[in-house]
């Protein structure tokens, strides 16, 4: 029996369970979280290394903005998102730690292949292979973290796990750009891919598979919630027919359309149109990314743990307000005549743009049953990454190519301005989520 459109039995049980709420994570949980976070660092570092080193890759291989958008966006996302579904289903039925370890080794080997590519076609194939491996990275990790940390601490734990992207970006910009400046862009791919293969061994040796639903207890009972083998299609139907789950996925996708378009072209924009050097990017942009995105991830997770128990509308209101506040600063970043002023403006939207992720992941993990968590996390990633990762960079690269004939010196600037309406769409999508959360809460209170 699965969660219905109106009520999530698991969420109701967990919310009422004093045992679940007062359980404290032990040292093993924090150790596992640290390792999983490092894997996520490598996951995102390998994923974004292409955009970080876009300028030297374009110079050597003659890749256009549109082609760059395709291999960093649509081509990657198709494999990453679609394969995440069967991998998530497999992980829900088998050992999630082993699935994660194998996936880490696979995408790391594909990253090495990116560094060995001598043509656009070879680079595209290698990038798609990175997507194949990374399909098994995040969904199993979401579920593992949720089974190490009880309700009431998951928002914070998942926000710490979600520090992986900003740390990965910051290290990627700092070390990737530094290695590329000192040696070549190829060396950066090869070195970081080799590091990922070693990390895959650490995962399988040091992280234990936690009991599914072991910290989710039934009302008045210390026994874990039952964890039968999940059925694939019923879980998919449950997810897409559940108003809250569907809307949080679409709202996250609308947000990622902006964030991935911005991430995948900011380094190129700062170097080509704002005059930054690769060495300056390695210092100043790396610091901004690490501090601002990491701060946004962590602060939003803490705020959700504080406000969501009082009002579940916080899952939608928090990202909506943050994105609305980010818009004028984003416009200032695009307009700024110097890279120094551009970075000052960019710090604010970089912090606020990521207030959606920790709330979205926490909401999905607490809305479904323990044995549906990996697949549900994969379905969340399917929707938001197909929209955001698949379409965002692809759109921005194509628009930049469109403006290039008439605006050869600032085609990316013109393309960035067109992202403003998508900010507005993301705000409205999160307010749409709030309506579903209110309706669900009203239905629960009437039972």
Short mmCIF file of C-alpha atoms in Angstrom, two decimals:
data_model
loop_
_atom_site.label_atom_id
_atom_site.label_comp_id
_atom_site.label_asym_id
_atom_site.label_seq_id
_atom_site.Cartn_x
_atom_site.Cartn_y
_atom_site.Cartn_z
CA UNK A 1 0.00 0.00 0.00
CA UNK A 2 1.51 3.31 -1.10
CA UNK A 3 1.17 6.93 -0.11
CA UNK A 4 -1.99 8.41 -1.57
CA UNK A 5 -2.42 11.75 -3.28
CA UNK A 6 -3.67 13.37 -0.12
CA UNK A 7 -1.95 11.68 2.77
CA UNK A 8 1.44 10.13 3.33
CA UNK A 9 1.10 7.42 6.00
CA UNK A 10 4.83 7.40 6.60
CA UNK A 11 5.02 11.14 7.10
CA UNK A 12 2.13 11.09 9.55
CA UNK A 13 3.67 8.23 11.49
CA UNK A 14 7.09 9.82 11.66
CA UNK A 15 5.71 13.20 12.64
CA UNK A 16 3.96 11.62 15.63
CA UNK A 17 6.83 9.45 16.72
CA UNK A 18 8.80 10.71 19.71
CA UNK A 19 11.28 7.90 19.28
CA UNK A 20 12.16 8.96 15.75
CA UNK A 21 12.38 12.63 16.61
CA UNK A 22 14.63 12.27 19.66
CA UNK A 23 17.04 9.65 18.29
CA UNK A 24 20.52 11.14 17.95
CA UNK A 25 22.86 10.31 15.05
CA UNK A 26 25.98 8.46 16.18
CA UNK A 27 29.59 8.75 15.04
CA UNK A 28 29.07 6.14 12.33
CA UNK A 29 26.30 8.25 10.83
CA UNK A 30 28.48 11.37 10.71
CA UNK A 31 31.39 9.39 9.26
CA UNK A 32 29.17 7.97 6.52
CA UNK A 33 27.78 11.43 5.82
CA UNK A 34 31.31 12.85 5.42
CA UNK A 35 32.28 10.11 2.94
CA UNK A 36 29.04 10.46 0.96
CA UNK A 37 29.49 14.23 0.86
CA UNK A 38 33.01 13.78 -0.55
CA UNK A 39 31.66 11.44 -3.22
CA UNK A 40 29.11 14.14 -4.10
CA UNK A 41 31.97 16.64 -4.28
CA UNK A 42 33.64 14.47 -6.92
CA UNK A 43 30.29 13.84 -8.62
CA UNK A 44 29.67 17.53 -9.14
CA UNK A 45 33.31 18.39 -9.76
CA UNK A 46 33.54 15.90 -12.62
CA UNK A 47 30.15 17.06 -13.92
CA UNK A 48 31.07 20.75 -13.99
CA UNK A 49 34.73 20.46 -15.00
CA UNK A 50 33.74 20.86 -18.65
CA UNK A 51 32.14 24.25 -18.03
CA UNK A 52 35.01 25.38 -15.78
CA UNK A 53 37.53 24.64 -18.55
CA UNK A 54 35.26 25.72 -21.41
CA UNK A 55 37.60 28.42 -22.72
CA UNK A 56 40.74 26.27 -23.25
CA UNK A 57 38.57 23.42 -24.59
CA UNK A 58 36.95 25.80 -27.09
CA UNK A 59 40.36 27.12 -28.11
CA UNK A 60 41.77 23.64 -28.80
CA UNK A 61 38.77 21.72 -30.17
CA UNK A 62 36.85 24.59 -31.78
CA UNK A 63 33.64 23.92 -29.83
CA UNK A 64 30.87 26.54 -30.19
CA UNK A 65 28.68 27.80 -27.34
CA UNK A 66 25.78 25.75 -28.71
CA UNK A 67 27.83 22.55 -28.86
CA UNK A 68 29.14 23.22 -25.36
CA UNK A 69 25.57 23.62 -24.13
CA UNK A 70 24.56 20.32 -25.71
CA UNK A 71 27.34 18.19 -24.23
CA UNK A 72 27.15 19.84 -20.80
CA UNK A 73 23.35 19.90 -20.83
CA UNK A 74 21.09 17.76 -23.00
CA UNK A 75 23.46 14.92 -23.95
CA UNK A 76 24.62 14.50 -20.36
CA UNK A 77 21.16 14.86 -18.83
CA UNK A 78 19.47 12.29 -21.09
CA UNK A 79 21.73 9.52 -19.84
CA UNK A 80 22.04 10.83 -16.29
CA UNK A 81 18.31 11.28 -15.69
CA UNK A 82 16.85 8.32 -17.57
CA UNK A 83 19.31 5.75 -16.18
CA UNK A 84 18.82 7.10 -12.66
CA UNK A 85 15.37 5.47 -12.63
CA UNK A 86 16.37 1.80 -13.16
CA UNK A 87 19.47 2.35 -11.02
CA UNK A 88 17.27 3.79 -8.25
CA UNK A 89 14.91 0.82 -8.48
CA UNK A 90 17.87 -1.57 -8.33
CA UNK A 91 19.36 0.23 -5.34
CA UNK A 92 16.03 0.07 -3.48
CA UNK A 93 16.15 -3.73 -3.86
CA UNK A 94 19.88 -4.36 -3.34
CA UNK A 95 22.89 -2.92 -1.52
CA UNK A 96 22.86 0.85 -2.01
CA UNK A 97 26.46 1.33 -0.91
CA UNK A 98 27.77 -1.09 -3.55
CA UNK A 99 25.66 0.59 -6.25
CA UNK A 100 27.13 3.96 -5.23
CA UNK A 101 30.70 2.64 -5.21
CA UNK A 102 30.41 1.07 -8.67
CA UNK A 103 28.82 4.23 -10.06
CA UNK A 104 31.60 6.41 -8.65
CA UNK A 105 34.24 4.22 -10.32
CA UNK A 106 32.37 4.33 -13.64
CA UNK A 107 31.92 8.11 -13.86
CA UNK A 108 35.51 8.66 -12.72
CA UNK A 109 36.84 6.43 -15.50
CA UNK A 110 34.67 8.35 -17.98
CA UNK A 111 36.15 11.62 -16.65
CA UNK A 112 39.62 10.30 -17.50
CA UNK A 113 38.30 9.54 -21.00
CA UNK A 114 37.21 13.19 -21.34
CA UNK A 115 40.81 14.23 -20.81
CA UNK A 116 41.96 11.84 -23.54
CA UNK A 117 39.44 13.09 -26.14
CA UNK A 118 40.87 14.59 -29.33
CA UNK A 119 37.61 15.62 -31.05
CA UNK A 120 34.17 16.96 -30.23
CA UNK A 121 32.60 13.55 -30.98
CA UNK A 122 34.92 11.74 -28.57
CA UNK A 123 34.32 14.37 -25.90
CA UNK A 124 30.54 14.04 -26.35
CA UNK A 125 30.69 10.24 -25.94
CA UNK A 126 32.88 10.56 -22.86
CA UNK A 127 30.49 13.12 -21.34
CA UNK A 128 27.52 10.83 -21.92
CA UNK A 129 29.47 8.07 -20.16
CA UNK A 130 29.99 10.38 -17.19
CA UNK A 131 26.20 10.76 -17.11
CA UNK A 132 25.76 6.99 -17.13
CA UNK A 133 27.95 6.63 -14.04
CA UNK A 134 26.56 9.61 -12.16
CA UNK A 135 23.04 8.20 -12.52
CA UNK A 136 23.89 5.93 -9.58
CA UNK A 137 25.44 8.60 -7.39
CA UNK A 138 22.90 10.88 -5.76
CA UNK A 139 19.66 8.84 -5.34
CA UNK A 140 21.25 6.02 -3.31
CA UNK A 141 23.06 8.61 -1.20
CA UNK A 142 19.82 10.45 -0.37
CA UNK A 143 18.34 7.20 0.94
CA UNK A 144 21.47 6.16 2.84
CA UNK A 145 21.60 9.54 4.61
CA UNK A 146 17.87 9.30 5.42
CA UNK A 147 18.43 5.90 7.04
CA UNK A 148 21.37 7.14 9.12
CA UNK A 149 19.59 10.28 10.38
CA UNK A 150 16.12 10.34 12.01
CA UNK A 151 13.29 12.76 11.18
CA UNK A 152 13.92 16.18 12.64
CA UNK A 153 17.62 16.01 11.72
CA UNK A 154 17.34 15.05 8.05
CA UNK A 155 17.00 18.61 6.76
CA UNK A 156 20.32 19.52 8.34
CA UNK A 157 21.98 16.21 7.34
CA UNK A 158 20.81 16.50 3.73
CA UNK A 159 21.85 20.15 3.63
CA UNK A 160 25.34 19.08 4.72
CA UNK A 161 25.31 16.35 2.06
CA UNK A 162 24.19 18.97 -0.47
CA UNK A 163 27.34 20.95 0.29
CA UNK A 164 28.90 18.55 -2.23
CA UNK A 165 28.01 20.70 -5.28
CA UNK A 166 29.41 24.01 -3.98
CA UNK A 167 32.53 22.36 -2.59
CA UNK A 168 32.94 20.44 -5.84
CA UNK A 169 32.48 23.59 -7.87
CA UNK A 170 34.89 25.57 -5.72
CA UNK A 171 37.57 22.87 -5.84
CA UNK A 172 36.92 22.33 -9.52
CA UNK A 173 37.38 26.01 -10.27
CA UNK A 174 40.41 26.33 -7.98
CA UNK A 175 42.30 23.13 -8.79
CA UNK A 176 40.88 22.47 -12.24
CA UNK A 177 41.74 25.95 -13.44
CA UNK A 178 45.13 25.87 -11.69
CA UNK A 179 46.08 22.50 -13.19
CA UNK A 180 44.88 23.65 -16.60
CA UNK A 181 46.86 26.89 -16.31
CA UNK A 182 50.03 25.06 -15.20
CA UNK A 183 49.76 22.04 -17.52
CA UNK A 184 46.66 21.57 -19.71
CA UNK A 185 42.92 21.09 -19.42
CA UNK A 186 43.46 17.39 -20.16
CA UNK A 187 45.59 16.93 -17.04
CA UNK A 188 42.75 18.23 -14.85
CA UNK A 189 40.30 15.61 -16.15
CA UNK A 190 42.80 12.75 -15.83
CA UNK A 191 43.93 13.65 -12.28
CA UNK A 192 40.43 14.13 -10.88
CA UNK A 193 39.12 10.98 -12.57
CA UNK A 194 41.89 8.92 -11.00
CA UNK A 195 41.04 10.38 -7.58
CA UNK A 196 37.42 9.26 -8.03
CA UNK A 197 38.43 5.66 -8.72
CA UNK A 198 40.33 5.55 -5.41
CA UNK A 199 37.35 7.09 -3.62
CA UNK A 200 35.06 4.36 -4.95
CA UNK A 201 37.15 1.81 -3.04
CA UNK A 202 36.92 3.89 0.15
CA UNK A 203 33.11 3.90 -0.10
CA UNK A 204 32.69 0.15 -0.33
CA UNK A 205 35.24 -0.47 2.45
CA UNK A 206 34.17 2.20 4.96
CA UNK A 207 30.41 2.79 4.62
CA UNK A 208 27.99 0.19 6.01
CA UNK A 209 24.58 -0.34 4.48
CA UNK A 210 22.01 1.01 7.01
CA UNK A 211 18.68 -0.68 7.77
CA UNK A 212 15.94 0.64 5.50
CA UNK A 213 13.46 2.60 7.59
CA UNK A 214 15.26 1.70 10.79
CA UNK A 215 14.77 5.19 12.20
CA UNK A 216 11.18 5.59 10.98
CA UNK A 217 8.98 4.12 13.70
CA UNK A 218 5.27 3.57 13.76
CA UNK A 219 3.03 5.42 16.20
CA UNK A 220 3.40 4.07 19.70
CA UNK A 221 5.76 1.33 18.57
CA UNK A 222 9.51 1.02 18.49
CA UNK A 223 9.47 -1.24 15.45
CA UNK A 224 10.62 0.17 12.12
CA UNK A 225 8.09 0.89 9.39
CA UNK A 226 7.69 -2.18 7.20
CA UNK A 227 10.09 -2.28 4.26
CA UNK A 228 8.74 -4.66 1.62
CA UNK A 229 10.41 -4.86 -1.76
CA UNK A 230 9.14 -1.84 -3.71
CA UNK A 231 7.23 -2.30 -6.94
CA UNK A 232 8.65 -0.21 -9.77
CA UNK A 233 5.58 0.99 -11.68
CA UNK A 234 3.32 1.47 -8.64
CA UNK A 235 6.00 3.66 -7.07
CA UNK A 236 6.30 5.69 -10.28
CA UNK A 237 2.52 6.09 -10.48
CA UNK A 238 2.38 7.12 -6.82
CA UNK A 239 5.09 9.75 -7.37
CA UNK A 240 3.59 11.39 -10.44
CA UNK A 241 0.01 11.28 -9.13
CA UNK A 242 1.00 12.82 -5.78
CA UNK A 243 0.42 16.61 -6.06
CA UNK A 244 3.16 17.54 -3.59
CA UNK A 245 5.82 15.28 -5.12
CA UNK A 246 5.00 16.31 -8.68
CA UNK A 247 4.93 20.03 -7.90
CA UNK A 248 8.15 20.06 -5.88
CA UNK A 249 9.85 18.27 -8.81
CA UNK A 250 8.57 20.79 -11.37
CA UNK A 251 9.41 23.76 -9.15
CA UNK A 252 12.93 22.40 -8.63
CA UNK A 253 13.29 21.84 -12.37
CA UNK A 254 12.25 25.42 -13.11
CA UNK A 255 14.86 26.63 -10.61
CA UNK A 256 17.56 24.39 -12.03
CA UNK A 257 16.87 25.74 -15.52
CA UNK A 258 18.32 29.01 -14.23
CA UNK A 259 21.03 27.60 -11.96
CA UNK A 260 22.52 25.14 -14.47
CA UNK A 261 22.42 27.66 -17.31
CA UNK A 262 24.23 30.09 -15.03
CA UNK A 263 26.74 27.56 -13.72
CA UNK A 264 27.66 26.13 -17.10
CA UNK A 265 28.45 29.47 -18.71
CA UNK A 266 29.54 31.83 -15.91
CA UNK A 267 33.24 30.95 -16.16
CA UNK A 268 33.20 31.43 -19.93
CA UNK A 269 31.22 34.67 -19.51
CA UNK A 270 33.64 36.07 -16.92
CA UNK A 271 36.69 35.21 -19.03
CA UNK A 272 35.43 36.08 -22.50
CA UNK A 273 33.25 39.11 -21.80
CA UNK A 274 34.40 40.42 -18.40
CA UNK A 275 38.15 39.99 -18.89
CA UNK A 276 39.05 37.53 -16.10
CA UNK A 277 42.09 35.29 -16.50
CA UNK A 278 42.13 31.57 -15.66
CA UNK A 279 44.30 32.30 -12.61
CA UNK A 280 41.83 34.95 -11.35
CA UNK A 281 38.95 32.54 -11.86
CA UNK A 282 40.82 29.90 -9.85
CA UNK A 283 40.97 32.26 -6.84
CA UNK A 284 38.06 34.68 -6.77
CA UNK A 285 35.29 32.77 -8.51
CA UNK A 286 36.24 29.59 -6.64
CA UNK A 287 35.87 31.37 -3.29
CA UNK A 288 32.55 32.89 -4.28
CA UNK A 289 31.11 29.57 -5.43
CA UNK A 290 32.24 27.63 -2.38
CA UNK A 291 31.09 30.16 0.21
CA UNK A 292 27.86 31.41 -1.41
CA UNK A 293 26.38 28.13 -2.68
CA UNK A 294 27.54 26.23 0.41
CA UNK A 295 26.02 28.88 2.65
CA UNK A 296 22.73 28.76 0.76
CA UNK A 297 22.55 24.97 0.98
CA UNK A 298 23.29 24.85 4.70
CA UNK A 299 21.18 27.83 5.79
CA UNK A 300 18.13 26.61 3.86
CA UNK A 301 18.43 23.15 5.46
CA UNK A 302 18.58 24.64 8.94
CA UNK A 303 15.63 26.93 8.20
CA UNK A 304 13.55 23.99 6.93
CA UNK A 305 14.25 21.96 10.10
CA UNK A 306 13.11 24.99 12.10
CA UNK A 307 10.03 26.16 10.19
CA UNK A 308 8.64 23.10 8.34
CA UNK A 309 7.38 21.38 11.54
CA UNK A 310 5.32 24.52 12.25
CA UNK A 311 4.12 25.08 8.67
CA UNK A 312 4.78 22.73 5.76
CA UNK A 313 4.26 25.68 3.42
CA UNK A 314 7.87 26.60 4.28
CA UNK A 315 9.01 23.99 1.74
CA UNK A 316 7.64 26.27 -0.98
CA UNK A 317 7.74 29.74 0.58
CA UNK A 318 11.44 29.61 1.46
CA UNK A 319 12.68 29.01 -2.14
CA UNK A 320 10.07 31.40 -3.61
CA UNK A 321 11.15 34.34 -1.45
CA UNK A 322 14.86 33.59 -2.01
CA UNK A 323 14.50 33.46 -5.80
CA UNK A 324 12.45 36.67 -5.90
CA UNK A 325 15.14 38.49 -3.90
CA UNK A 326 17.85 37.14 -6.23
CA UNK A 327 16.45 38.65 -9.46
CA UNK A 328 17.70 42.28 -9.20
CA UNK A 329 21.18 41.14 -8.15
CA UNK A 330 21.31 38.70 -11.08
CA UNK A 331 20.49 41.56 -13.46
CA UNK A 332 23.28 43.61 -11.84
CA UNK A 333 25.73 40.74 -12.39
CA UNK A 334 24.91 40.54 -16.10
CA UNK A 335 25.10 44.32 -16.54
CA UNK A 336 28.30 44.99 -14.54
CA UNK A 337 31.06 46.50 -16.74
CA UNK A 338 33.94 44.89 -14.79
CA UNK A 339 34.48 41.39 -13.44
CA UNK A 340 35.10 42.73 -9.93
CA UNK A 341 31.67 44.41 -9.80
CA UNK A 342 30.09 41.41 -11.52
CA UNK A 343 31.33 39.07 -8.77
CA UNK A 344 29.96 41.37 -6.06
CA UNK A 345 26.51 41.23 -7.63
CA UNK A 346 26.80 37.50 -8.34
CA UNK A 347 27.41 36.62 -4.67
CA UNK A 348 23.77 37.32 -3.72
CA UNK A 349 21.94 35.18 -6.33
CA UNK A 350 24.58 32.47 -5.92
CA UNK A 351 23.61 32.28 -2.23
CA UNK A 352 19.83 32.54 -2.75
CA UNK A 353 19.49 30.38 -5.89
CA UNK A 354 20.10 27.20 -3.87
CA UNK A 355 17.47 27.62 -1.18
CA UNK A 356 15.32 25.13 -3.12
CA UNK A 357 17.46 21.98 -3.04
CA UNK A 358 17.66 20.97 0.63
CA UNK A 359 13.91 21.63 1.15
CA UNK A 360 13.01 19.66 -1.99
CA UNK A 361 15.14 16.62 -1.11
CA UNK A 362 13.97 16.61 2.51
CA UNK A 363 10.31 16.88 1.49
CA UNK A 364 10.51 13.96 -0.94
CA UNK A 365 12.45 11.74 1.48
CA UNK A 366 9.92 12.31 4.28
CA UNK A 367 6.85 12.09 2.04
CA UNK A 368 7.46 8.49 0.88
CA UNK A 369 8.05 5.11 2.53
CA UNK A 370 11.61 4.02 3.40
CA UNK A 371 11.69 1.36 0.66
CA UNK A 372 10.68 3.96 -1.95
CA UNK A 373 13.29 6.56 -1.11
CA UNK A 374 15.97 5.79 -3.70
CA UNK A 375 13.51 5.48 -6.57
CA UNK A 376 11.59 8.57 -5.43
CA UNK A 377 14.85 10.50 -5.17
CA UNK A 378 15.72 9.32 -8.68
CA UNK A 379 12.32 10.45 -9.97
CA UNK A 380 12.86 13.86 -8.37
CA UNK A 381 16.22 14.08 -10.14
CA UNK A 382 14.66 12.87 -13.40
CA UNK A 383 12.17 15.71 -13.52
CA UNK A 384 14.32 18.53 -12.23
CA UNK A 385 17.46 17.55 -14.17
CA UNK A 386 15.71 16.91 -17.47
CA UNK A 387 14.23 20.40 -17.20
CA UNK A 388 17.18 22.14 -15.55
CA UNK A 389 20.35 20.34 -16.56
CA UNK A 390 18.99 19.13 -19.89
CA UNK A 391 17.36 22.34 -21.12
CA UNK A 392 19.02 25.19 -19.18
CA UNK A 393 22.59 25.05 -20.60
CA UNK A 394 21.29 23.88 -23.98
CA UNK A 395 18.96 26.89 -24.18
CA UNK A 396 21.56 29.42 -23.08
CA UNK A 397 24.22 28.12 -25.47
CA UNK A 398 21.79 28.20 -28.41
CA UNK A 399 20.62 31.73 -27.55
CA UNK A 400 24.23 32.92 -27.31
CA UNK A 401 24.92 31.49 -30.78
CA UNK A 402 21.76 33.25 -32.03
CA UNK A 403 22.97 36.64 -30.76
CA UNK A 404 26.59 36.10 -31.87
CA UNK A 405 26.31 37.53 -35.43
CA UNK A 406 24.91 40.88 -34.25
CA UNK A 407 26.56 40.95 -30.80
CA UNK A 408 29.91 39.21 -31.26
CA UNK A 409 31.46 40.85 -28.19
CA UNK A 410 28.61 40.25 -25.71
CA UNK A 411 26.42 37.41 -26.99
CA UNK A 412 26.49 35.64 -23.61
CA UNK A 413 25.45 38.84 -21.84
CA UNK A 414 22.41 39.11 -24.11
CA UNK A 415 21.61 35.44 -23.52
CA UNK A 416 21.88 35.80 -19.72
CA UNK A 417 19.31 38.62 -19.74
CA UNK A 418 16.76 36.18 -21.18
CA UNK A 419 16.94 34.07 -17.98
CA UNK A 420 15.03 36.68 -15.96
CA UNK A 421 11.55 35.40 -17.01
CA UNK A 422 12.61 31.90 -15.96
CA UNK A 423 13.35 33.22 -12.48
CA UNK A 424 9.75 34.42 -12.33
CA UNK A 425 8.47 31.03 -13.49
CA UNK A 426 10.46 29.32 -10.71
CA UNK A 427 8.98 31.64 -8.07
CA UNK A 428 5.43 30.95 -9.30
CA UNK A 429 6.10 27.20 -9.38
CA UNK A 430 7.11 27.19 -5.71
CA UNK A 431 3.99 29.16 -4.77
CA UNK A 432 2.02 26.50 -6.67
CA UNK A 433 3.71 23.92 -4.44
CA UNK A 434 2.57 25.85 -1.35
CA UNK A 435 -1.07 25.42 -2.44
CA UNK A 436 -0.63 21.64 -2.64
CA UNK A 437 1.05 21.55 0.77
CA UNK A 438 -1.78 23.55 2.33
CA UNK A 439 -4.40 21.30 0.77
CA UNK A 440 -2.59 18.19 2.01
CA UNK A 441 -2.31 19.64 5.54
CA UNK A 442 -6.00 20.50 5.54
CA UNK A 443 -6.91 16.95 4.48
CA UNK A 444 -4.75 15.49 7.26
CA UNK A 445 -6.24 17.72 9.94
CA UNK A 446 -9.76 16.69 8.90
CA UNK A 447 -9.03 12.97 9.42
#
